[in-house]
Amino acid sequence: MLHPEFETEADKIRALIRGGHWKTLFKAMGIAADIVIIVIASLAGGLVAKLFRQPLVLGYILAGIFIGPHTGGINVSNLQVIEKLAEIGVALLLFALGLEFSLRELRPVRRIALLGTPIQILLTIGFGFAIGSWQGWDWKTSLWFGALISLSSTMVILKTLMSQGWMGTLSSRVMIGMLIVQDLAVVPMMIVLPQLSHPETGLPLLALSILKAALFLLGMIFLGTQLIPWILRRIAGWKSRELFLLSVIALGLGIGYGTYLFGLSFAFGAFIAGLVLSESDYGHQALSEIIPLRDVFSLLFFASVGMLLDPAFLWSHLKTVLILVVLVTVGKGLIFAGLSRLFSYRNVIPLAVGLGLFQVGEFSFVLARVGLNTSSISSELYSLVLTLTVATMFLTPFLSNLTSPIYSFFRSRTIREPLQTINLPESGMSNHVVIAGGGQVGLNIARILHRFGVEFVVIEIDFHRFEQLKALNFPAIFGDAGQASVLETPQIRRAKLLLITVPSAVVSQAIAAQAHTLHPELKIFARAISIEHMKDLHARGVYEVVQPEFEASLEFTRQALLHFEFPPDKVQSLLDAIRYELYAPLYDSDSSYRTLSQLQSASRLLELNWLLLKEGSPLIGRSIEELRIRSLTGASVVAVIRSEALFPNPTPDFQFQDGDFIGVLGDSKQLRAFQEWDQGSPTGAETISP
């Protein structure tokens, strides 16, 4: 029998459910109910966003709007606690960013980050001041408005770049570099802006803040080089995943909280902690452990952003909000794009930066709250900035996705800019190979072609990989291979082959279509990710389609079966049958492809064995013609290595010597016959693994 109090509580809950008093029930559950509501609503919002092929961020923000305190129905009861949890999400995201980032990666963008960002902040403040003056606000309110809109959202743009697969590109590095400096600028702005009426007080506080930041960075350098690696090394030695995860979280959030107590930004401290940890041997492991937790807490942040939006306020100030959204989007976008051009970034980068960083950021919430608490801004301006922030955050994924089509549109109608290239022959190229994509696959192909002396050029849109190609002194072009102007640079009309190694189906299809427009007779080899992708590429005239993951699985299987001593011919026959099932659409529609496949299959059935001739072998001192190896066994001697010298395809009169390595080619039966024929002398030939 249950305890009477428990029965009473259970009866109370059942009564609340029967009476439809859901709000009271959820309120009784406290913060646990709030988290449940957010997670379920975010799941629904994420599913809707996925259904309409939109970033999940938009779904989370919409979920937050519906469960916020301004909409009625089931909503979160303790928004303040959720906002605190959301701050942990921001800290974890920046901590993870620090883990996967490197100071070395910021070097190419350090000029625009360190010099361009302060200029951007000042220009945006001036722009916001002009908007405020036009609206009839006083000079302090206008200045505050300019400062609030000068900051962009690190959280939103990182999630957007991740969902679009743009992390690692030069434009993403420009954006991240500028965002980091913006986050640093929040601290002096929080000090100076409330002191506009008392500058004599604000300047000493600013100097103190700079001193604190310098001391913090010096302390982190010491911790990062001495203490943190030692702690992680000891904990990793215990081989406890739970302890390692807890230690990583403790380091990230603990250091972040330490910076908060020090008078700096909590999120900034977490980022610096991640940056320091990334230089250790445990950076990659820490990142893999923290990602799931980061995603859960970042969900709380985006939902809390949606909760801030008051539909009633939006409706009553709709005209003003719409005007401000348009002005801020266009104005900030032009400022960021113009600065990118000013700092010598060309092609798609200014457009990508402008359409990526136009929004008002999450640190504007913090700054606006400081202004409200110090009576520097009115509650109406506070609500207006919050609404503007949510609206521009919501628009970010949509506008950022327009980067490629807008760039392509204007590219086809404007004067072409010179592309960034390295090591392209001045005399031009002919019968060369163009590799679209300098990832791991493309880089391996380039290395092999280089060893064989085959002329090639790599087209790569990821700046980090472009720098890798530059370090290897390989000919490369920085740009989008789907653009006609980029494909024309490596003289695609005179190329012999185009190898499309990018994994994206949409990108590979676009490159293939553009290449055939420029050179209809060009043979194209492409990488496929699925059967549907393979069929589509073949329909677009791609000559050869490869699925790397599938081929790797076949090779793994072949090696495993041979290890179990299955007959090589049977193993190969089985794998060929499996390969035929996958590539059947190509086999059935193209006789030349079928012939090529048969030739490849036949070559795989042939094995090359290397044999070491030892003293006493019946082959020593006798020629290939005299031994009649091919007539007796069916196998062929295709090469001999003697004293580190290679003799390919030796003539019939070639005589074997003690210590020769003989390369014997044939199928499994022929090689077995050769070994049986040579069995006459146990001290004769010894098989050497290839």
XYZ file of C-alpha atoms in Angstrom, residues 33-622:
590
model
C 9.177 20.676 -16.632
C 10.679 23.720 -18.371
C 13.515 21.641 -19.821
C 11.085 18.917 -20.925
C 8.912 21.525 -22.656
C 11.906 23.082 -24.418
C 13.332 19.764 -25.604
C 9.994 18.477 -26.947
C 9.129 21.818 -28.592
C 12.617 22.059 -30.103
C 12.302 18.537 -31.459
C 9.025 19.511 -33.135
C 10.552 22.714 -34.468
C 13.625 20.856 -35.706
C 11.473 18.305 -37.530
C 9.505 21.095 -39.215
C 12.723 22.856 -40.219
C 14.138 19.607 -41.611
C 10.886 18.951 -43.497
C 11.229 22.309 -45.263
C 15.014 21.810 -45.690
C 15.926 24.671 -43.395
C 18.624 24.850 -40.696
C 17.634 23.416 -37.333
C 18.414 26.768 -35.716
C 15.261 28.245 -37.252
C 13.168 25.415 -35.832
C 14.587 25.997 -32.349
C 13.859 29.744 -32.492
C 10.287 29.105 -33.674
C 9.829 26.590 -30.860
C 11.004 29.217 -28.391
C 8.456 31.727 -29.731
C 5.569 29.259 -29.226
C 6.571 28.274 -25.693
C 7.599 31.749 -24.601
C 5.823 33.777 -21.902
C 4.085 36.016 -24.447
C 2.079 33.414 -26.406
C -0.181 31.764 -23.810
C -0.721 28.001 -23.722
C 1.994 25.726 -22.310
C 5.046 27.868 -21.706
C 8.240 28.059 -19.689
C 7.661 29.301 -16.165
C 11.207 30.279 -15.199
C 12.765 32.109 -18.129
C 15.591 33.526 -16.014
C 16.904 30.054 -15.162
C 16.660 28.963 -18.801
C 18.632 32.047 -19.836
C 21.366 31.043 -17.379
C 21.434 27.540 -18.836
C 21.538 29.096 -22.298
C 24.683 30.981 -21.263
C 26.262 27.591 -20.607
C 25.274 26.654 -24.173
C 27.054 29.741 -25.522
C 30.113 28.945 -23.404
C 30.188 25.302 -24.553
C 29.849 26.324 -28.206
C 32.753 28.751 -27.933
C 34.716 26.185 -25.914
C 34.226 23.657 -28.737
C 35.152 26.350 -31.267
C 38.387 26.925 -29.396
C 39.078 23.167 -29.371
C 38.707 22.777 -33.154
C 40.333 26.118 -33.929
C 43.987 27.017 -33.996
C 45.755 30.328 -33.698
C 47.673 29.316 -36.817
C 44.404 29.341 -38.755
C 43.819 32.971 -37.757
C 47.112 34.160 -39.225
C 45.776 34.594 -42.777
C 42.944 36.812 -41.439
C 44.717 38.591 -38.573
C 44.811 41.971 -40.384
C 41.077 42.187 -40.998
C 40.312 40.677 -37.568
C 42.535 43.008 -35.532
C 42.265 46.149 -37.666
C 39.079 45.672 -39.663
C 36.815 44.716 -36.742
C 37.405 47.935 -34.710
C 36.747 49.900 -37.900
C 33.560 47.884 -38.481
C 32.341 48.540 -34.929
C 32.963 52.297 -35.245
C 31.307 52.459 -38.678
C 28.277 50.480 -37.459
C 27.970 52.678 -34.363
C 27.994 55.714 -36.654
C 25.415 54.077 -38.906
C 23.190 53.251 -35.926
C 23.590 56.800 -34.609
C 22.375 58.115 -37.968
C 19.334 55.785 -37.835
C 18.551 56.930 -34.282
C 18.812 60.594 -35.235
C 16.490 59.939 -38.177
C 14.020 58.314 -35.766
C 14.150 61.390 -33.539
C 15.984 59.796 -30.611
C 18.379 61.778 -28.412
C 22.125 61.409 -28.944
C 22.702 58.963 -26.030
C 19.906 56.639 -27.186
C 21.172 56.806 -30.780
C 24.716 56.018 -29.668
C 23.504 53.080 -27.596
C 21.489 51.783 -30.553
C 24.568 51.958 -32.787
C 26.629 50.041 -30.237
C 23.946 47.378 -29.806
C 23.656 46.657 -33.536
C 27.439 46.674 -34.085
C 27.801 43.165 -32.634
C 27.060 40.016 -34.669
C 26.037 36.567 -33.452
C 28.872 34.091 -32.946
C 26.377 31.395 -31.973
C 24.129 31.752 -35.025
C 26.858 32.103 -37.627
C 28.788 29.095 -36.286
C 25.704 26.904 -36.458
C 24.917 28.238 -39.927
C 28.445 27.559 -41.208
C 28.353 24.034 -39.757
C 24.996 23.211 -41.350
C 26.127 24.576 -44.726
C 29.466 22.781 -44.621
C 31.436 26.019 -44.957
C 33.671 25.598 -41.907
C 37.295 25.782 -42.971
C 36.749 28.069 -45.949
C 38.536 31.408 -46.084
C 35.254 33.312 -45.712
C 34.453 31.343 -42.535
C 37.886 32.208 -41.108
C 37.338 35.891 -41.857
C 33.983 35.779 -40.089
C 35.256 33.862 -37.058
C 38.282 36.155 -36.706
C 36.058 39.249 -36.713
C 33.550 37.654 -34.324
C 36.282 36.858 -31.797
C 37.443 40.488 -31.758
C 33.799 41.623 -31.467
C 33.347 39.397 -28.411
C 36.443 40.964 -26.872
C 35.058 44.438 -27.586
C 31.941 43.743 -25.485
C 33.881 44.219 -22.236
C 35.074 47.810 -22.873
C 31.663 48.703 -24.332
C 29.952 47.490 -21.135
C 32.250 49.760 -19.158
C 32.309 52.877 -21.305
C 28.696 53.174 -22.530
C 27.047 53.483 -19.074
C 29.616 56.159 -18.248
C 28.826 58.448 -21.189
C 27.735 61.126 -18.756
C 30.801 60.536 -16.536
C 33.861 59.880 -18.764
C 36.253 60.526 -15.899
C 34.892 57.364 -14.216
C 34.698 55.196 -17.329
C 38.284 55.588 -18.542
C 39.949 54.267 -15.331
C 37.570 51.306 -15.380
C 38.521 50.622 -18.991
C 42.229 50.695 -18.136
C 41.586 48.287 -15.277
C 39.686 45.973 -17.615
C 42.582 45.913 -20.103
C 44.978 45.077 -17.261
C 42.699 42.241 -16.116
C 42.515 40.828 -19.654
C 46.316 40.909 -19.983
C 46.777 39.147 -16.632
C 44.176 36.541 -17.587
C 45.872 35.772 -20.896
C 49.276 35.442 -19.200
C 47.747 33.083 -16.646
C 46.142 30.999 -19.407
C 49.450 30.715 -21.251
C 50.993 29.259 -18.097
C 48.055 26.931 -17.426
C 47.899 25.813 -21.059
C 51.572 24.957 -21.334
C 52.206 23.541 -17.862
C 49.248 22.567 -15.691
C 46.384 21.563 -18.029
C 48.396 19.030 -20.130
C 49.651 17.416 -16.905
C 46.102 17.128 -15.477
C 44.658 15.645 -18.671
C 47.583 13.250 -19.045
C 46.983 11.883 -15.533
C 43.212 11.578 -16.019
C 43.565 9.989 -19.473
C 45.942 7.437 -17.920
C 43.104 6.172 -15.708
C 41.175 5.247 -18.910
C 37.851 6.465 -17.567
C 35.718 8.151 -20.200
C 33.411 9.653 -17.582
C 36.237 11.258 -15.659
C 37.831 12.585 -18.827
C 34.527 14.154 -19.957
C 33.983 15.712 -16.534
C 37.517 17.092 -16.486
C 37.065 18.668 -19.928
C 33.760 20.278 -18.893
C 35.264 21.432 -15.600
C 38.203 23.040 -17.388
C 36.045 24.795 -19.981
C 33.280 26.048 -17.711
C 35.559 26.536 -14.712
C 37.945 28.796 -16.592
C 34.960 30.593 -18.134
C 33.482 31.205 -14.688
C 36.879 32.347 -13.468
C 36.996 35.011 -16.178
C 33.469 36.082 -15.195
C 34.558 36.565 -11.588
C 37.589 38.400 -12.947
C 35.294 40.916 -14.618
C 35.487 39.532 -18.161
C 33.098 37.551 -20.377
C 32.141 34.004 -19.331
C 31.918 32.850 -22.964
C 35.249 34.498 -23.851
C 36.969 32.618 -21.040
C 35.522 29.325 -22.294
C 36.790 30.071 -25.808
C 40.313 30.798 -24.544
C 40.198 27.565 -22.517
C 39.299 25.603 -25.649
C 41.997 27.373 -27.641
C 44.627 26.473 -25.053
C 43.396 22.883 -24.783
C 43.481 22.471 -28.595
C 47.268 22.807 -28.538
C 47.570 19.752 -26.262
C 47.602 16.093 -27.276
C 44.050 15.638 -26.008
C 42.322 18.382 -28.010
C 40.662 16.062 -30.548
C 39.450 13.630 -27.903
C 38.059 16.484 -25.813
C 36.195 17.865 -28.834
C 34.582 14.516 -29.653
C 33.417 14.151 -26.040
C 31.999 17.657 -25.713
C 30.032 17.888 -29.003
C 26.799 16.111 -27.828
C 26.646 18.221 -24.659
C 27.330 21.360 -26.676
C 24.439 20.648 -29.035
C 21.960 20.045 -26.199
C 22.815 23.253 -24.351
C 22.974 25.327 -27.544
C 19.392 24.187 -28.172
C 18.453 25.968 -24.936
C 20.090 29.147 -26.193
C 18.198 29.308 -29.475
C 14.931 28.438 -27.765
C 15.540 31.207 -25.215
C 16.124 33.654 -28.091
C 12.682 32.803 -29.469
C 11.142 33.228 -26.003
C 12.311 36.830 -25.883
C 10.161 37.780 -28.846
C 6.878 39.397 -27.846
C 4.409 39.027 -30.740
C 2.242 41.817 -29.291
C 5.159 44.245 -29.256
C 6.130 43.155 -32.768
C 2.616 43.739 -34.041
C 2.288 47.175 -32.428
C 5.703 48.287 -33.744
C 5.626 46.302 -36.987
C 6.439 49.204 -39.300
C 9.383 50.368 -37.196
C 10.741 46.841 -36.801
C 10.519 46.112 -40.543
C 12.284 49.371 -41.398
C 15.040 48.692 -38.879
C 15.473 45.088 -40.058
C 15.938 46.247 -43.656
C 18.262 49.126 -42.706
C 20.419 47.032 -40.363
C 20.587 44.067 -42.765
C 21.612 46.200 -45.734
C 23.805 48.630 -43.795
C 25.790 46.070 -41.799
C 26.053 43.789 -44.821
C 27.564 46.600 -46.910
C 29.966 47.569 -44.121
C 31.268 44.005 -43.735
C 31.466 43.430 -47.497
C 33.197 46.779 -48.070
C 35.790 46.113 -45.365
C 36.495 42.672 -46.844
C 37.173 44.328 -50.202
C 39.277 47.015 -48.512
C 41.460 44.311 -46.964
C 42.030 42.728 -50.413
C 39.576 39.826 -50.210
C 38.007 39.088 -53.578
C 35.607 36.805 -55.399
C 32.839 35.367 -53.186
C 34.375 36.312 -49.812
C 32.983 39.888 -49.417
C 29.491 38.677 -50.322
C 29.713 35.688 -47.949
C 30.919 37.891 -45.071
C 28.258 40.531 -45.733
C 25.408 37.987 -45.857
C 26.805 36.138 -42.858
C 27.461 38.874 -40.274
C 24.589 41.325 -40.826
C 22.552 40.087 -37.825
C 22.512 41.549 -34.312
C 24.264 39.211 -31.870
C 23.588 37.529 -28.544
C 26.035 39.774 -26.697
C 23.719 42.657 -27.599
C 21.313 41.067 -25.076
C 23.945 41.382 -22.379
C 24.852 44.920 -23.379
C 21.186 45.960 -23.612
C 20.490 44.588 -20.129
C 23.403 46.635 -18.776
C 21.883 49.698 -20.413
C 18.451 48.937 -18.934
C 19.799 48.306 -15.420
C 21.781 51.562 -15.451
C 18.802 53.513 -16.874
C 20.894 54.374 -19.945
C 18.182 53.107 -22.333
C 14.408 52.890 -22.097
C 12.441 49.672 -21.809
C 10.947 50.381 -25.256
C 14.388 50.538 -26.889
C 15.334 47.361 -25.017
C 12.297 45.526 -26.409
C 12.927 46.978 -29.868
C 16.551 45.759 -29.913
C 15.523 42.305 -28.670
C 12.891 42.031 -31.405
C 15.379 43.263 -34.010
C 17.955 40.730 -32.778
C 15.593 37.769 -32.986
C 14.370 38.825 -36.445
C 17.878 39.209 -37.917
C 19.041 35.943 -36.335
C 16.056 34.223 -37.903
C 16.937 35.644 -41.322
C 20.616 34.651 -41.180
C 20.382 31.074 -42.542
C 18.086 32.206 -45.376
C 20.300 35.075 -46.539
C 23.547 33.186 -46.007
C 22.250 30.408 -48.280
C 21.802 32.989 -51.055
C 25.558 33.599 -51.250
C 26.279 31.156 -54.085
C 23.324 32.011 -56.374
C 23.820 35.770 -55.938
C 27.538 35.462 -56.596
C 26.907 33.335 -59.699
C 24.341 35.836 -60.985
C 26.618 38.849 -60.687
C 29.681 36.877 -61.758
C 28.129 36.171 -65.128
C 27.355 39.865 -65.668
C 30.432 41.638 -64.370
C 34.101 41.871 -65.180
C 35.919 38.808 -63.969
C 38.428 39.185 -61.178
C 41.782 37.425 -61.301
C 41.735 34.217 -59.295
C 44.335 33.329 -56.678
C 46.600 30.727 -58.276
C 49.926 29.054 -57.504
C 52.476 27.281 -59.713
C 50.459 27.446 -62.933
C 52.773 27.063 -65.965
C 53.258 30.353 -67.793
C 53.381 28.537 -71.123
C 49.942 27.027 -70.556
C 48.808 23.412 -70.253
C 47.645 20.679 -72.601
C 46.483 17.064 -72.106
C 46.582 17.626 -68.370
C 44.381 16.501 -65.495
C 42.109 18.899 -63.612
C 41.255 17.801 -60.067
C 38.151 19.454 -58.609
C 38.577 19.199 -54.848
C 41.778 19.108 -52.821
C 40.531 16.990 -49.915
C 42.203 13.783 -48.810
C 41.187 11.945 -52.000
C 42.214 14.779 -54.306
C 45.488 15.309 -52.455
C 46.425 11.627 -52.728
C 45.664 11.682 -56.457
C 47.822 14.789 -56.875
C 50.752 13.160 -55.069
C 50.600 10.049 -57.263
C 50.262 12.032 -60.504
C 53.224 14.140 -59.433
C 55.365 11.014 -58.942
C 54.443 9.811 -62.428
C 55.182 13.197 -63.956
C 51.595 13.745 -65.148
C 50.684 17.418 -65.497
C 47.754 18.440 -63.285
C 46.113 21.347 -61.491
C 43.885 21.279 -58.393
C 40.856 23.533 -57.886
C 40.081 24.001 -54.192
C 37.564 26.267 -52.396
C 38.785 25.473 -48.860
C 41.555 27.951 -48.042
C 43.227 25.639 -45.513
C 43.564 22.912 -48.134
C 44.674 25.511 -50.662
C 47.487 26.424 -48.266
C 48.404 22.717 -48.032
C 48.691 22.529 -51.817
C 50.783 25.692 -51.750
C 53.149 24.144 -49.205
C 53.567 21.095 -51.482
C 54.294 23.361 -54.488
C 51.430 21.788 -56.432
C 49.679 23.859 -59.109
C 46.378 24.998 -57.619
C 43.544 27.482 -58.045
C 41.531 28.923 -55.165
C 37.902 29.030 -56.226
C 34.620 27.246 -56.865
C 34.981 24.624 -59.611
C 31.272 24.978 -60.379
C 31.893 28.453 -61.840
C 32.736 28.723 -65.522
C 35.404 31.378 -64.922
C 37.189 29.115 -62.449
C 37.126 26.097 -64.795
C 38.455 28.208 -67.643
C 41.540 29.208 -65.638
C 43.202 25.736 -65.822
C 42.393 25.661 -69.578
C 39.685 23.016 -69.232
C 39.113 22.998 -73.028
C 42.626 21.566 -73.508
C 42.486 19.114 -70.566
C 42.480 15.351 -71.003
C 40.608 14.446 -67.806
C 38.529 16.064 -65.082
C 38.483 14.259 -61.726
C 35.672 15.434 -59.424
C 36.625 14.286 -55.917
C 34.189 16.382 -53.864
C 31.685 14.244 -51.885
C 28.702 16.589 -52.274
C 26.192 15.362 -54.871
C 24.920 18.859 -55.706
C 28.422 20.276 -56.128
C 29.711 17.384 -58.275
C 26.672 17.592 -60.540
C 27.148 21.344 -60.967
C 30.846 20.917 -61.800
C 30.132 18.142 -64.318
C 27.418 20.191 -66.044
C 29.619 23.275 -66.258
C 32.612 21.281 -67.532
C 30.583 19.647 -70.313
C 29.293 23.072 -71.342
C 32.871 24.283 -71.782
C 34.302 21.021 -73.176
C 31.624 18.541 -74.398
C 34.190 15.820 -75.281
C 35.984 15.953 -71.933
C 36.176 12.641 -70.053
C 35.017 13.134 -66.450
C 35.649 10.825 -63.497
C 33.492 11.598 -60.467
C 33.015 10.486 -56.904
C 29.551 9.220 -55.957
C 27.954 8.914 -52.525
C 24.965 6.727 -53.422
C 23.424 4.681 -56.212
C 21.073 7.552 -57.064
C 23.996 9.951 -57.251
C 25.876 7.477 -59.447
C 22.951 7.172 -61.864
C 22.544 10.923 -62.051
C 26.243 11.480 -62.775
C 26.222 8.837 -65.471
C 23.151 10.432 -67.037
C 25.056 13.711 -67.143
C 27.795 12.146 -69.237
C 30.313 11.286 -66.518
C 32.636 8.640 -67.966
C 33.676 6.853 -64.777
C 31.984 6.847 -61.373
C 33.708 5.710 -58.179
C 32.297 5.143 -54.732
C 35.348 5.297 -52.403
C 33.549 3.955 -49.348
C 32.183 0.983 -51.303
C 35.547 0.179 -52.876
C 37.230 0.431 -49.464
C 34.730 -2.049 -48.008
C 35.439 -4.492 -50.843
C 39.181 -4.219 -50.275
C 38.735 -4.778 -46.529
C 36.661 -7.863 -47.294
C 39.171 -9.189 -49.821
C 42.047 -8.872 -47.384
C 40.037 -10.528 -44.607
C 38.995 -13.500 -46.770
C 42.543 -14.011 -48.051
C 43.718 -13.973 -44.439
C 41.389 -16.933 -43.852
C 43.088 -18.641 -46.856
C 40.072 -18.627 -49.163
C 41.106 -19.253 -52.808
C 41.971 -15.868 -54.368
C 40.046 -16.625 -57.578
C 36.852 -17.441 -55.660
C 37.213 -14.333 -53.498
C 37.648 -12.166 -56.562
C 34.699 -13.747 -58.342
C 32.467 -13.064 -55.355
C 33.585 -9.442 -55.047
C 33.153 -8.894 -58.773
C 29.582 -10.158 -58.486
C 28.922 -7.736 -55.635
C 30.518 -4.894 -57.585
C 28.366 -5.776 -60.603
C 25.198 -5.527 -58.499
C 26.084 -1.956 -57.559
C 27.371 -0.789 -60.912
C 24.776 -2.681 -62.979
C 23.111 0.525 -64.235
C 26.397 1.521 -65.817
C 27.191 -1.952 -67.135
C 23.787 -2.371 -68.753
C 23.697 1.000 -70.463
C 27.241 1.322 -71.724
C 29.068 -1.455 -73.583
C 32.421 0.312 -73.313
C 32.002 0.586 -69.559
C 31.176 -3.128 -69.419
C 34.302 -3.966 -71.395
C 36.423 -1.783 -69.151
C 34.994 -3.460 -66.081
C 35.744 -6.914 -67.494
C 39.328 -5.891 -68.124
C 39.616 -4.575 -64.568
C 38.158 -7.815 -63.221
C 40.596 -9.874 -65.267
C 43.527 -7.858 -63.981
C 42.424 -8.413 -60.377
C 42.464 -12.179 -60.931
C 46.145 -11.958 -61.772
C 48.506 -12.013 -58.830
C 52.130 -10.956 -58.619
C 54.349 -13.027 -56.320
C 57.933 -12.134 -55.482
C 60.368 -15.048 -54.959
C 63.864 -14.924 -53.479
C 66.338 -17.323 -55.131
C 68.539 -18.931 -52.533
C 71.639 -21.084 -52.963
C 70.704 -24.494 -54.358
C 67.709 -23.349 -56.394
C 67.381 -25.205 -59.725
C 66.708 -21.849 -61.428
C 70.172 -20.413 -60.670
C 72.457 -20.288 -63.699
C 69.682 -21.106 -66.173
